[in-house]
Amino acid sequence: MNLNRIRDALLDEAASREQLHSALDTFSAICSQTTGVRADPSFDAWADDAFLENGVAINPQAAAHCVKDYARSVAFIRGVSAAIETLQLRFPDTSLEILYAGCGPFATLVLPLLGRFTPGDLSLHLLDVHQRSLDSVSLLIEEFGLGAHNIQLIKADACNYDHPRALHLVVAETMQKSLEQEPQFAVTANLAPQLHAEGVFIPQRIEVRLCLADIELEQALIAQAQKESCLEPDNPTRDVTRYSLGILCNLSAEQAFDQMQAARVNVNGEAPALQPTIVEIPRLKGVAELDAALFTRIDVFEQYALEDYESQITLPLRCAELSPLVVGERYRIVYQFGNYPKFDFERIPSASP
């Protein structure tokens, strides 16, 4: 299967789950054979990760394994393709200025699409902090015969990279579930202001919500649906009772810079953080049997999105800090920036009688 056939399979809205998985597995196998970078899901004791001021840039082997997060790869590849088509209509007869931040060793979200465009349509900038990833992408450009395209490889930290021209499209997928560990927020805050006024940032929106839910039940329903269907099933947890305690973070290109600046100003001697959210455990039947967990939704572009459980980065993250759940207890929750971004939970003591 050549790169164009892989692309066609991934963009085929009628393709089955097996066909999509096969296309991505083939792409991954070709990339690994060409570059020597093997997908590694183990995150072996942080080996070869880059510890940045604003988060952890996972190593090339772990980044390569992201291809195997099938729904994630498909949603982003289709979203990027649709965004480029939209931008070509907005900017006719223009070479689109595209930055792919955190491209990893396979540049998975863009490289398979290049055969759809003629050289000169795109001015593509592939950025990564790991030189090994850039060396790998260089080999793939040659392997896939893409050398005629205008492609530049950039070794830099996307959290502080300045592009010399306004960008039409930024693709930045540097995240774990619940925006923990990786620098997605800082990358967005830095790159979004560098967009053309009519440009597109992918992903368009990331929402992290705190909910009370029966995680084991939801996981069982997901597993059963996947077992019974050869297609990607509708999310069966939509009909399960889940109690939302509020949105803790709403990350978009339009708001990220201002939120980051406000966090840096209003620190009161503490590490920068978003404005806190105060939540109270509600009086619910069987509340002690529920889990407090963070749920992530990602709007990639237009209709392409990732819902609960559809990807490794939209799996729920249990909040052990709130266990056991006690009715009436209140918590102060903040998204903390720094070299390991994450949500912090602080119990608010009850007022003295």
PDB file of C-alpha atoms in Angstrom, residues 22-204:
ATOM      1  CA  SER A  22      -4.920  -1.443   8.603  1.00  0.00           C
ATOM      2  CA  ALA A  23      -4.022   1.805   6.832  1.00  0.00           C
ATOM      3  CA  LEU A  24      -2.468   3.275   9.963  1.00  0.00           C
ATOM      4  CA  ASP A  25      -0.631   0.046  10.797  1.00  0.00           C
ATOM      5  CA  THR A  26       0.800  -0.015   7.286  1.00  0.00           C
ATOM      6  CA  PHE A  27       1.872   3.612   7.545  1.00  0.00           C
ATOM      7  CA  SER A  28       3.513   2.956  10.909  1.00  0.00           C
ATOM      8  CA  ALA A  29       5.312  -0.160   9.619  1.00  0.00           C
ATOM      9  CA  ILE A  30       6.706   1.666   6.576  1.00  0.00           C
ATOM     10  CA  CYS A  31       7.843   4.562   8.739  1.00  0.00           C
ATOM     11  CA  SER A  32       9.542   2.302  11.278  1.00  0.00           C
ATOM     12  CA  GLN A  33      11.246   0.229   8.604  1.00  0.00           C
ATOM     13  CA  THR A  34      12.510   3.370   6.863  1.00  0.00           C
ATOM     14  CA  THR A  35      13.668   5.301   9.910  1.00  0.00           C
ATOM     15  CA  GLY A  36      14.498   2.729  12.559  1.00  0.00           C
ATOM     16  CA  VAL A  37      12.155   4.465  15.019  1.00  0.00           C
ATOM     17  CA  ARG A  38       9.982   1.799  16.645  1.00  0.00           C
ATOM     18  CA  ALA A  39       6.696   2.638  18.286  1.00  0.00           C
ATOM     19  CA  ASP A  40       7.000   2.124  22.033  1.00  0.00           C
ATOM     20  CA  PRO A  41       3.956   2.421  24.306  1.00  0.00           C
ATOM     21  CA  SER A  42       5.898   1.886  27.524  1.00  0.00           C
ATOM     22  CA  PHE A  43       7.139   5.429  28.167  1.00  0.00           C
ATOM     23  CA  ASP A  44      10.094   3.605  29.726  1.00  0.00           C
ATOM     24  CA  ALA A  45      10.896   5.632  32.838  1.00  0.00           C
ATOM     25  CA  TRP A  46      10.760   8.867  30.846  1.00  0.00           C
ATOM     26  CA  ALA A  47      13.690   7.700  28.700  1.00  0.00           C
ATOM     27  CA  ASP A  48      14.713  10.314  26.116  1.00  0.00           C
ATOM     28  CA  ASP A  49      11.814  12.646  26.968  1.00  0.00           C
ATOM     29  CA  ALA A  50      12.634  16.351  26.845  1.00  0.00           C
ATOM     30  CA  PHE A  51      11.777  18.204  30.058  1.00  0.00           C
ATOM     31  CA  LEU A  52      10.786  21.699  28.999  1.00  0.00           C
ATOM     32  CA  GLU A  53       9.895  24.773  31.010  1.00  0.00           C
ATOM     33  CA  ASN A  54       6.232  24.304  30.097  1.00  0.00           C
ATOM     34  CA  GLY A  55       5.831  20.532  30.031  1.00  0.00           C
ATOM     35  CA  VAL A  56       7.273  17.229  28.869  1.00  0.00           C
ATOM     36  CA  ALA A  57       7.958  16.547  25.180  1.00  0.00           C
ATOM     37  CA  ILE A  58       7.619  12.779  24.913  1.00  0.00           C
ATOM     38  CA  ASN A  59      10.405  10.863  23.196  1.00  0.00           C
ATOM     39  CA  PRO A  60      10.279   9.889  19.504  1.00  0.00           C
ATOM     40  CA  GLN A  61       9.414   6.247  20.212  1.00  0.00           C
ATOM     41  CA  ALA A  62       6.433   7.210  22.362  1.00  0.00           C
ATOM     42  CA  ALA A  63       5.382   9.825  19.795  1.00  0.00           C
ATOM     43  CA  ALA A  64       5.533   7.157  17.082  1.00  0.00           C
ATOM     44  CA  HIS A  65       3.172   4.991  19.111  1.00  0.00           C
ATOM     45  CA  CYS A  66       0.504   7.727  18.893  1.00  0.00           C
ATOM     46  CA  VAL A  67      -0.233   6.450  15.365  1.00  0.00           C
ATOM     47  CA  LYS A  68      -1.758   3.394  17.070  1.00  0.00           C
ATOM     48  CA  ASP A  69      -4.310   5.624  18.810  1.00  0.00           C
ATOM     49  CA  TYR A  70      -6.468   5.037  15.770  1.00  0.00           C
ATOM     50  CA  ALA A  71      -9.489   7.270  16.371  1.00  0.00           C
ATOM     51  CA  ARG A  72      -7.191  10.112  17.367  1.00  0.00           C
ATOM     52  CA  SER A  73      -5.075   9.792  14.224  1.00  0.00           C
ATOM     53  CA  VAL A  74      -8.097   9.546  11.917  1.00  0.00           C
ATOM     54  CA  ALA A  75      -9.910  12.518  13.469  1.00  0.00           C
ATOM     55  CA  PHE A  76      -6.868  14.759  13.241  1.00  0.00           C
ATOM     56  CA  ILE A  77      -5.848  13.680   9.721  1.00  0.00           C
ATOM     57  CA  ARG A  78      -9.369  14.287   8.437  1.00  0.00           C
ATOM     58  CA  GLY A  79      -9.564  17.572  10.320  1.00  0.00           C
ATOM     59  CA  VAL A  80      -6.277  18.786   8.873  1.00  0.00           C
ATOM     60  CA  SER A  81      -7.342  17.791   5.359  1.00  0.00           C
ATOM     61  CA  ALA A  82     -10.658  19.647   5.716  1.00  0.00           C
ATOM     62  CA  ALA A  83      -8.911  22.696   7.158  1.00  0.00           C
ATOM     63  CA  ILE A  84      -6.484  22.903   4.232  1.00  0.00           C
ATOM     64  CA  GLU A  85      -9.369  22.678   1.764  1.00  0.00           C
ATOM     65  CA  THR A  86     -11.175  25.473   3.630  1.00  0.00           C
ATOM     66  CA  LEU A  87      -8.073  27.648   3.668  1.00  0.00           C
ATOM     67  CA  GLN A  88      -7.463  27.144  -0.043  1.00  0.00           C
ATOM     68  CA  LEU A  89     -10.901  28.645  -0.659  1.00  0.00           C
ATOM     69  CA  ARG A  90     -10.163  31.541   1.686  1.00  0.00           C
ATOM     70  CA  PHE A  91      -6.736  32.202   0.199  1.00  0.00           C
ATOM     71  CA  PRO A  92      -6.856  31.341  -3.530  1.00  0.00           C
ATOM     72  CA  ASP A  93      -3.584  31.432  -5.454  1.00  0.00           C
ATOM     73  CA  THR A  94      -1.659  31.499  -2.159  1.00  0.00           C
ATOM     74  CA  SER A  95       0.925  29.087  -0.854  1.00  0.00           C
ATOM     75  CA  LEU A  96      -0.495  28.254   2.550  1.00  0.00           C
ATOM     76  CA  GLU A  97       1.897  28.808   5.439  1.00  0.00           C
ATOM     77  CA  ILE A  98       1.500  25.734   7.675  1.00  0.00           C
ATOM     78  CA  LEU A  99       3.235  24.931  10.950  1.00  0.00           C
ATOM     79  CA  TYR A 100       3.003  21.433  12.414  1.00  0.00           C
ATOM     80  CA  ALA A 101       4.268  21.756  15.987  1.00  0.00           C
ATOM     81  CA  GLY A 102       5.434  18.567  17.662  1.00  0.00           C
ATOM     82  CA  CYS A 103       5.461  16.606  14.412  1.00  0.00           C
ATOM     83  CA  GLY A 104       7.182  13.595  15.968  1.00  0.00           C
ATOM     84  CA  PRO A 105       9.199  11.097  13.924  1.00  0.00           C
ATOM     85  CA  PHE A 106       6.442  10.306  11.388  1.00  0.00           C
ATOM     86  CA  ALA A 107       4.647  13.683  10.923  1.00  0.00           C
ATOM     87  CA  THR A 108       1.526  11.518  10.902  1.00  0.00           C
ATOM     88  CA  LEU A 109      -1.115  14.218  10.730  1.00  0.00           C
ATOM     89  CA  VAL A 110       0.223  15.894   7.570  1.00  0.00           C
ATOM     90  CA  LEU A 111       2.642  13.671   5.664  1.00  0.00           C
ATOM     91  CA  PRO A 112       0.007  11.258   4.251  1.00  0.00           C
ATOM     92  CA  LEU A 113      -1.958  14.220   2.868  1.00  0.00           C
ATOM     93  CA  LEU A 114       0.760  15.829   0.761  1.00  0.00           C
ATOM     94  CA  GLY A 115      -0.020  13.764  -2.337  1.00  0.00           C
ATOM     95  CA  ARG A 116      -3.339  15.645  -2.610  1.00  0.00           C
ATOM     96  CA  PHE A 117      -1.516  18.890  -3.289  1.00  0.00           C
ATOM     97  CA  THR A 118       0.890  20.083  -5.940  1.00  0.00           C
ATOM     98  CA  PRO A 119       4.280  21.448  -4.942  1.00  0.00           C
ATOM     99  CA  GLY A 120       3.836  25.117  -4.226  1.00  0.00           C
ATOM    100  CA  ASP A 121       0.338  24.779  -2.741  1.00  0.00           C
ATOM    101  CA  LEU A 122       1.769  24.527   0.750  1.00  0.00           C
ATOM    102  CA  SER A 123       4.735  25.947   2.597  1.00  0.00           C
ATOM    103  CA  LEU A 124       5.077  23.319   5.305  1.00  0.00           C
ATOM    104  CA  HIS A 125       7.139  23.773   8.469  1.00  0.00           C
ATOM    105  CA  LEU A 126       7.640  20.660  10.614  1.00  0.00           C
ATOM    106  CA  LEU A 127       8.796  21.511  14.131  1.00  0.00           C
ATOM    107  CA  ASP A 128      10.004  19.246  16.904  1.00  0.00           C
ATOM    108  CA  VAL A 129      12.324  19.585  19.881  1.00  0.00           C
ATOM    109  CA  HIS A 130      13.903  16.159  19.200  1.00  0.00           C
ATOM    110  CA  GLN A 131      16.527  16.075  16.464  1.00  0.00           C
ATOM    111  CA  ARG A 132      15.955  12.349  16.024  1.00  0.00           C
ATOM    112  CA  SER A 133      12.331  13.029  15.069  1.00  0.00           C
ATOM    113  CA  LEU A 134      13.394  15.563  12.453  1.00  0.00           C
ATOM    114  CA  ASP A 135      16.027  13.184  11.058  1.00  0.00           C
ATOM    115  CA  SER A 136      13.322  10.525  10.831  1.00  0.00           C
ATOM    116  CA  VAL A 137      10.923  12.825   8.965  1.00  0.00           C
ATOM    117  CA  SER A 138      13.693  13.746   6.549  1.00  0.00           C
ATOM    118  CA  LEU A 139      14.123  10.060   5.652  1.00  0.00           C
ATOM    119  CA  LEU A 140      10.365   9.697   5.149  1.00  0.00           C
ATOM    120  CA  ILE A 141      10.194  12.705   2.825  1.00  0.00           C
ATOM    121  CA  GLU A 142      12.748  10.957   0.635  1.00  0.00           C
ATOM    122  CA  GLU A 143      11.117   7.516   0.982  1.00  0.00           C
ATOM    123  CA  PHE A 144       7.699   8.808  -0.061  1.00  0.00           C
ATOM    124  CA  GLY A 145       9.033  10.966  -2.898  1.00  0.00           C
ATOM    125  CA  LEU A 146       7.870  14.256  -1.362  1.00  0.00           C
ATOM    126  CA  GLY A 147      11.074  16.217  -1.945  1.00  0.00           C
ATOM    127  CA  ALA A 148       9.458  18.548  -4.503  1.00  0.00           C
ATOM    128  CA  HIS A 149       7.210  20.011  -1.813  1.00  0.00           C
ATOM    129  CA  ASN A 150       8.307  23.083   0.104  1.00  0.00           C
ATOM    130  CA  ILE A 151       9.081  21.482   3.476  1.00  0.00           C
ATOM    131  CA  GLN A 152      11.269  22.954   6.194  1.00  0.00           C
ATOM    132  CA  LEU A 153      12.395  21.066   9.300  1.00  0.00           C
ATOM    133  CA  ILE A 154      12.773  23.154  12.466  1.00  0.00           C
ATOM    134  CA  LYS A 155      14.351  22.092  15.771  1.00  0.00           C
ATOM    135  CA  ALA A 156      12.714  24.261  18.423  1.00  0.00           C
ATOM    136  CA  ASP A 157      10.445  24.383  21.445  1.00  0.00           C
ATOM    137  CA  ALA A 158       6.946  25.238  20.199  1.00  0.00           C
ATOM    138  CA  CYS A 159       6.250  27.040  23.490  1.00  0.00           C
ATOM    139  CA  ASN A 160       8.547  29.900  22.504  1.00  0.00           C
ATOM    140  CA  TYR A 161       9.008  29.546  18.738  1.00  0.00           C
ATOM    141  CA  ASP A 162       8.452  32.692  16.637  1.00  0.00           C
ATOM    142  CA  HIS A 163       7.515  32.175  12.990  1.00  0.00           C
ATOM    143  CA  PRO A 164       8.747  34.843  10.559  1.00  0.00           C
ATOM    144  CA  ARG A 165       5.390  35.165   8.759  1.00  0.00           C
ATOM    145  CA  ALA A 166       1.698  34.960   9.600  1.00  0.00           C
ATOM    146  CA  LEU A 167       0.512  31.360   9.605  1.00  0.00           C
ATOM    147  CA  HIS A 168      -2.571  30.132   7.783  1.00  0.00           C
ATOM    148  CA  LEU A 169      -2.709  26.834   9.664  1.00  0.00           C
ATOM    149  CA  VAL A 170      -1.202  25.622  12.927  1.00  0.00           C
ATOM    150  CA  VAL A 171      -1.433  21.941  13.831  1.00  0.00           C
ATOM    151  CA  ALA A 172      -0.443  21.309  17.445  1.00  0.00           C
ATOM    152  CA  GLU A 173      -1.282  17.986  19.054  1.00  0.00           C
ATOM    153  CA  THR A 174       0.992  17.825  22.085  1.00  0.00           C
ATOM    154  CA  MET A 175      -1.247  16.478  24.823  1.00  0.00           C
ATOM    155  CA  GLN A 176      -2.126  13.704  27.177  1.00  0.00           C
ATOM    156  CA  LYS A 177      -5.599  13.230  28.646  1.00  0.00           C
ATOM    157  CA  SER A 178      -6.848  16.115  30.783  1.00  0.00           C
ATOM    158  CA  LEU A 179      -4.021  18.340  29.506  1.00  0.00           C
ATOM    159  CA  GLU A 180      -1.627  16.689  31.934  1.00  0.00           C
ATOM    160  CA  GLN A 181       2.143  16.482  31.442  1.00  0.00           C
ATOM    161  CA  GLU A 182       2.527  17.803  27.892  1.00  0.00           C
ATOM    162  CA  PRO A 183       2.676  21.523  26.982  1.00  0.00           C
ATOM    163  CA  GLN A 184      -0.498  21.828  24.851  1.00  0.00           C
ATOM    164  CA  PHE A 185      -1.733  24.936  26.668  1.00  0.00           C
ATOM    165  CA  ALA A 186       1.603  26.776  26.431  1.00  0.00           C
ATOM    166  CA  VAL A 187       2.031  25.769  22.775  1.00  0.00           C
ATOM    167  CA  THR A 188      -1.431  27.093  21.948  1.00  0.00           C
ATOM    168  CA  ALA A 189      -0.861  30.342  23.846  1.00  0.00           C
ATOM    169  CA  ASN A 190       2.380  30.939  21.966  1.00  0.00           C
ATOM    170  CA  LEU A 191       1.376  29.965  18.437  1.00  0.00           C
ATOM    171  CA  ALA A 192      -2.257  31.084  18.212  1.00  0.00           C
ATOM    172  CA  PRO A 193      -1.366  34.816  18.160  1.00  0.00           C
ATOM    173  CA  GLN A 194       0.879  34.092  15.160  1.00  0.00           C
ATOM    174  CA  LEU A 195      -2.095  33.007  13.038  1.00  0.00           C
ATOM    175  CA  HIS A 196      -3.412  35.051  10.138  1.00  0.00           C
ATOM    176  CA  ALA A 197      -6.714  36.709  11.093  1.00  0.00           C
ATOM    177  CA  GLU A 198      -8.574  34.131   8.970  1.00  0.00           C
ATOM    178  CA  GLY A 199      -6.277  31.256   9.844  1.00  0.00           C
ATOM    179  CA  VAL A 200      -7.113  27.964  11.544  1.00  0.00           C
ATOM    180  CA  PHE A 201      -5.699  26.413  14.693  1.00  0.00           C
ATOM    181  CA  ILE A 202      -6.030  22.644  15.179  1.00  0.00           C
ATOM    182  CA  PRO A 203      -7.423  21.522  17.550  1.00  0.00           C
ATOM    183  CA  GLN A 204     -10.025  24.256  17.697  1.00  0.00           C
TER     184      GLN A 204
END
